[in-house]
Amino acid sequence: MKKDFDHWNIKKKKLEEVKDKFLFKQGDIWWCSVGLNIRTESCGKGENYQRPVLILKKLSSESFVGVPLSTKEKTGSWFIDITIHGEKRYALLYQIRMFSTNRFQHRFAALDETDFIRVKEKLKVLLEL
């Protein structure tokens, strides 16, 4: 499947213009326009190239460190299963990165504290922190 990077670039330029302020916190999950990316980087889906993202660390009122989520079952040290609204999701730990809040589309959920601690502990092991 050929990726339409030109279409994503148009969308990304519009995201750059967003002036909205968002209230968010660690443990929140937001649908974000993560974009159309290359090779093994996770891409968003749909018209706005969206994917749910778990907020691991709020850096400022406009940025955070997050991990994209997937509904597809994943196994291995780079993934961890979590439960959102009674459904299993998988945190793509190897995709950890900084995001701008300009990518926010809408809030999806807040992760259960137990699962949030599990994610952070698994990341520590993965990153050898």
Coordinates of N, CA and C in Angstrom, one line a residue:
M1 N 0.8 -1.2 0.0 CA 0.0 0.0 0.0 C 0.9 1.3 0.0
K2 N 0.7 2.1 -1.0 CA 1.4 3.4 -1.1 C 0.9 4.4 -0.1
K3 N 1.8 5.0 0.7 CA 1.4 6.0 1.7 C 1.3 7.4 1.0
D4 N 0.3 8.1 1.4 CA 0.1 9.4 0.8 C 0.7 10.5 1.8
F5 N 2.0 10.7 1.7 CA 2.6 11.6 2.6 C 2.2 13.0 2.3
D6 N 1.9 13.3 1.1 CA 1.4 14.7 0.8 C 0.1 15.1 1.5
H7 N -0.8 14.1 1.6 CA -2.0 14.3 2.3 C -1.8 14.6 3.8
W8 N -0.9 13.7 4.3 CA -0.6 13.9 5.8 C 0.1 15.3 6.0
N9 N 0.9 15.7 5.1 CA 1.6 17.0 5.2 C 0.6 18.1 5.3
I10 N -0.5 18.1 4.5 CA -1.5 19.1 4.6 C -2.2 19.1 5.9
K11 N -2.5 17.9 6.5 CA -3.1 17.8 7.8 C -2.2 18.3 8.9
K12 N -0.9 18.0 8.7 CA 0.1 18.4 9.7 C 0.2 19.9 9.8
K13 N 0.2 20.5 8.6 CA 0.2 22.0 8.6 C -0.9 22.6 9.4
K14 N -2.1 22.0 9.3 CA -3.3 22.5 10.0 C -3.1 22.3 11.5
L15 N -2.5 21.2 11.9 CA -2.3 20.9 13.3 C -1.3 22.0 13.9
E16 N -0.4 22.4 13.1 CA 0.6 23.5 13.5 C -0.2 24.7 13.9
E17 N -1.3 25.0 13.3 CA -2.1 26.2 13.5 C -3.0 26.2 14.8
V18 N -3.1 25.0 15.4 CA -4.1 24.9 16.5 C -3.6 25.7 17.7
K19 N -4.5 26.5 18.2 CA -4.2 27.4 19.3 C -4.9 27.0 20.6
D20 N -5.7 25.9 20.6 CA -6.4 25.5 21.7 C -5.5 25.1 22.9
K21 N -6.0 25.3 24.1 CA -5.3 24.8 25.3 C -6.1 23.6 25.8
F22 N -5.4 22.6 26.3 CA -6.0 21.3 26.7 C -5.7 21.1 28.2
L23 N -6.6 20.6 28.9 CA -6.4 20.1 30.3 C -6.1 18.6 30.2
F24 N -5.0 18.1 30.6 CA -4.6 16.7 30.5 C -3.7 16.4 31.7
K25 N -3.6 15.1 32.0 CA -2.7 14.7 33.0 C -2.1 13.3 32.7
Q26 N -1.1 12.9 33.4 CA -0.4 11.6 33.3 C -1.5 10.5 33.5
G27 N -1.4 9.5 32.7 CA -2.4 8.4 32.8 C -3.6 8.6 31.9
D28 N -3.8 9.8 31.4 CA -4.9 10.0 30.4 C -4.5 9.3 29.1
I29 N -5.6 9.0 28.3 CA -5.4 8.5 27.0 C -6.2 9.4 26.1
W30 N -5.5 9.9 25.1 CA -6.1 10.8 24.1 C -6.0 10.2 22.7
W31 N -7.0 10.4 21.9 CA -6.9 10.2 20.4 C -6.0 11.3 19.9
C32 N -4.9 10.9 19.2 CA -4.0 11.9 18.7 C -3.7 11.7 17.2
S33 N -3.5 12.8 16.5 CA -3.1 12.7 15.1 C -1.6 12.4 15.1
V34 N -1.3 11.1 15.1 CA 0.1 10.7 15.2 C 0.8 10.7 13.8
G35 N -0.1 10.7 12.8 CA 0.5 10.9 11.4 C 0.7 9.7 10.6
L36 N 1.3 9.9 9.5 CA 1.7 8.9 8.6 C 3.3 8.8 8.7
N37 N 3.8 7.7 9.1 CA 5.2 7.6 9.5 C 5.9 6.6 8.6
I38 N 7.2 6.4 8.8 CA 7.9 5.5 7.9 C 8.3 4.2 8.6
R39 N 8.4 3.2 7.8 CA 8.9 1.8 8.1 C 8.2 1.3 9.4
T40 N 8.9 1.1 10.5 CA 8.3 0.4 11.6 C 7.7 1.4 12.6
E41 N 7.7 2.6 12.3 CA 7.0 3.6 13.2 C 5.5 3.4 13.0
S42 N 4.8 3.5 14.2 CA 3.3 3.3 14.1 C 2.7 4.5 13.5
C43 N 1.7 4.2 12.6 CA 0.9 5.3 11.9 C -0.4 5.4 12.6
G44 N -1.0 6.6 12.3 CA -2.4 6.8 12.7 C -3.3 6.2 11.6
K45 N -4.6 6.2 11.9 CA -5.6 5.6 10.9 C -6.7 6.7 10.7
G46 N -7.4 6.5 9.6 CA -8.5 7.3 9.3 C -8.1 8.7 8.7
E47 N -9.0 9.5 8.5 CA -8.9 10.8 7.9 C -7.8 11.7 8.6
N48 N -7.8 11.6 9.9 CA -6.9 12.4 10.7 C -5.7 11.7 11.2
Y49 N -5.4 10.5 10.7 CA -4.3 9.7 11.1 C -4.2 9.5 12.6
Q50 N -5.2 9.1 13.2 CA -5.3 9.0 14.7 C -5.0 7.7 15.2
R51 N -4.5 7.7 16.5 CA -4.3 6.5 17.3 C -4.4 7.0 18.7
P52 N -4.9 6.1 19.6 CA -4.9 6.5 21.1 C -3.4 6.5 21.6
V53 N -3.2 7.5 22.5 CA -1.8 7.6 23.0 C -2.0 7.8 24.5
L54 N -1.2 7.0 25.3 CA -1.2 7.1 26.7 C -0.1 8.2 27.1
I55 N -0.6 9.1 28.0 CA 0.3 10.1 28.5 C 1.1 9.6 29.7
L56 N 2.4 9.5 29.5 CA 3.3 8.9 30.5 C 3.8 10.1 31.4
K57 N 4.1 11.2 30.8 CA 4.7 12.3 31.6 C 4.4 13.6 30.9
K58 N 3.7 14.5 31.7 CA 3.4 15.8 31.2 C 4.7 16.7 31.3
L59 N 5.1 17.2 30.2 CA 6.3 18.0 30.2 C 6.0 19.5 30.4
S60 N 4.9 20.0 29.8 CA 4.4 21.3 29.9 C 3.0 21.4 29.6
S61 N 2.4 22.5 29.5 CA 1.0 22.6 29.1 C 0.8 22.3 27.6
E62 N 1.9 22.2 26.9 CA 1.7 21.9 25.4 C 2.5 20.7 25.0
S63 N 3.1 19.9 25.9 CA 3.9 18.8 25.4 C 3.9 17.7 26.5
F64 N 4.1 16.4 26.0 CA 4.1 15.3 26.9 C 4.9 14.1 26.2
V65 N 5.3 13.2 27.1 CA 5.9 12.0 26.6 C 4.8 10.9 26.6
G66 N 4.6 10.2 25.5 CA 3.5 9.3 25.4 C 3.9 8.0 24.6
V67 N 3.0 7.1 24.7 CA 3.1 5.8 24.1 C 1.9 5.5 23.3
P68 N 2.0 5.2 22.0 CA 0.8 4.9 21.2 C 0.3 3.5 21.6
L69 N -1.0 3.3 21.4 CA -1.7 2.0 21.8 C -2.2 1.4 20.5
S70 N -2.4 0.1 20.6 CA -3.0 -0.7 19.5 C -4.0 -1.7 20.1
T71 N -4.9 -2.1 19.2 CA -5.9 -3.1 19.6 C -5.4 -4.5 19.1
K72 N -4.4 -4.6 18.3 CA -3.8 -5.8 17.8 C -3.0 -6.4 18.9
E73 N -3.2 -7.7 19.2 CA -2.4 -8.4 20.2 C -0.9 -8.4 19.9
K74 N -0.1 -8.0 20.8 CA 1.3 -7.9 20.7 C 2.0 -8.7 21.9
T75 N 3.0 -9.4 21.6 CA 3.8 -10.0 22.7 C 5.3 -9.7 22.6
G76 N 6.0 -9.7 23.7 CA 7.4 -9.4 23.7 C 7.7 -8.3 24.7
S77 N 9.0 -8.1 24.9 CA 9.4 -7.1 25.9 C 9.1 -5.7 25.5
W78 N 8.7 -5.4 24.3 CA 8.4 -4.1 23.8 C 6.9 -3.7 24.0
F79 N 6.1 -4.6 24.5 CA 4.7 -4.4 24.6 C 4.2 -4.7 26.0
I80 N 3.0 -4.1 26.3 CA 2.4 -4.5 27.6 C 0.9 -4.4 27.4
D81 N 0.1 -5.4 27.8 CA -1.3 -5.3 27.7 C -1.9 -4.5 28.8
I82 N -2.9 -3.7 28.5 CA -3.7 -2.9 29.4 C -5.1 -3.0 29.1
T83 N -6.0 -2.6 30.1 CA -7.4 -2.7 29.9 C -8.0 -1.3 29.9
I84 N -8.8 -1.0 28.9 CA -9.5 0.3 28.8 C -11.0 0.0 28.5
H85 N -11.9 0.5 29.3 CA -13.3 0.3 29.1 C -13.6 -1.2 29.0
G86 N -12.9 -2.1 29.7 CA -13.1 -3.5 29.7 C -12.5 -4.2 28.4
E87 N -11.8 -3.5 27.6 CA -11.2 -4.1 26.4 C -9.7 -4.0 26.5
K88 N -9.1 -5.1 26.0 CA -7.6 -5.2 26.0 C -7.0 -4.3 24.9
R89 N -6.0 -3.6 25.3 CA -5.2 -2.8 24.3 C -3.7 -3.1 24.6
Y90 N -2.9 -2.7 23.7 CA -1.5 -3.0 23.9 C -0.7 -1.7 23.7
A91 N 0.1 -1.4 24.8 CA 1.0 -0.2 24.7 C 2.3 -0.6 23.9
L92 N 2.5 0.2 22.9 CA 3.7 0.0 22.0 C 4.9 0.7 22.6
L93 N 5.5 0.1 23.6 CA 6.5 0.8 24.4 C 7.7 1.2 23.6
Y94 N 8.0 0.5 22.5 CA 9.2 0.9 21.7 C 8.9 2.1 20.8
Q95 N 7.7 2.6 20.9 CA 7.3 3.8 20.1 C 7.2 5.1 21.0
I96 N 7.8 5.0 22.2 CA 7.7 6.1 23.2 C 8.4 7.4 22.5
R97 N 7.7 8.5 22.7 CA 8.2 9.7 22.1 C 7.6 11.0 22.8
M98 N 8.1 12.1 22.4 CA 7.5 13.4 22.8 C 6.4 13.8 21.8
F99 N 5.3 14.3 22.3 CA 4.2 14.8 21.5 C 3.8 16.2 21.8
S100 N 3.3 16.9 20.9 CA 2.7 18.2 21.1 C 1.2 18.0 21.3
T101 N 0.6 18.8 22.2 CA -0.8 18.8 22.4 C -1.6 19.2 21.2
N102 N -1.0 19.8 20.2 CA -1.6 20.2 19.0 C -2.1 18.9 18.3
R103 N -1.6 17.8 18.6 CA -2.0 16.5 18.0 C -3.3 15.9 18.6
F104 N -3.7 16.5 19.8 CA -4.9 16.0 20.4 C -6.1 16.1 19.5
Q105 N -7.0 15.1 19.5 CA -8.3 15.1 18.8 C -9.4 15.1 19.9
H106 N -9.4 14.1 20.8 CA -10.3 14.1 21.9 C -9.8 13.1 22.9
R107 N -10.3 13.3 24.2 CA -9.9 12.5 25.3 C -10.7 11.2 25.2
F108 N -10.0 10.1 25.4 CA -10.6 8.7 25.3 C -10.9 8.1 26.6
A109 N -9.9 8.2 27.6 CA -10.1 7.5 28.9 C -9.0 7.9 29.8
A110 N -9.1 7.4 31.0 CA -8.0 7.5 32.0 C -7.6 6.1 32.3
L111 N -6.3 5.8 32.3 CA -5.9 4.4 32.6 C -5.9 4.1 34.0
D112 N -6.4 3.0 34.4 CA -6.4 2.5 35.8 C -5.0 2.6 36.4
E113 N -4.9 3.1 37.6 CA -3.6 3.3 38.3 C -2.7 2.1 38.3
T114 N -3.3 0.9 38.5 CA -2.6 -0.3 38.5 C -1.9 -0.6 37.2
D115 N -2.7 -0.4 36.1 CA -2.1 -0.6 34.8 C -1.0 0.5 34.5
F116 N -1.3 1.7 34.9 CA -0.3 2.8 34.7 C 1.0 2.4 35.4
I117 N 1.0 1.9 36.6 CA 2.2 1.5 37.3 C 2.9 0.4 36.5
R118 N 2.1 -0.6 36.1 CA 2.7 -1.7 35.3 C 3.4 -1.2 34.0
V119 N 2.8 -0.2 33.3 CA 3.4 0.3 32.1 C 4.8 1.0 32.5
K120 N 4.8 1.8 33.5 CA 6.0 2.5 33.9 C 7.1 1.5 34.3
E121 N 6.7 0.5 35.1 CA 7.7 -0.5 35.5 C 8.3 -1.3 34.3
K122 N 7.4 -1.6 33.3 CA 7.9 -2.4 32.1 C 8.8 -1.5 31.3
L123 N 8.5 -0.2 31.2 CA 9.4 0.8 30.5 C 10.8 0.9 31.2
K124 N 10.8 0.9 32.5 CA 12.1 1.0 33.2 C 12.9 -0.2 32.9
V125 N 12.3 -1.4 32.8 CA 13.1 -2.6 32.5 C 13.5 -2.6 31.1
L126 N 12.6 -2.2 30.2 CA 13.0 -2.1 28.7 C 14.1 -1.1 28.5
L127 N 14.1 0.0 29.1 CA 15.1 1.1 28.9 C 16.3 0.9 29.8
E128 N 16.2 -0.1 30.7 CA 17.3 -0.3 31.6 C 17.6 0.9 32.5
L129 N 16.5 1.5 33.1 CA 16.6 2.6 33.9 C 16.7 2.2 35.4

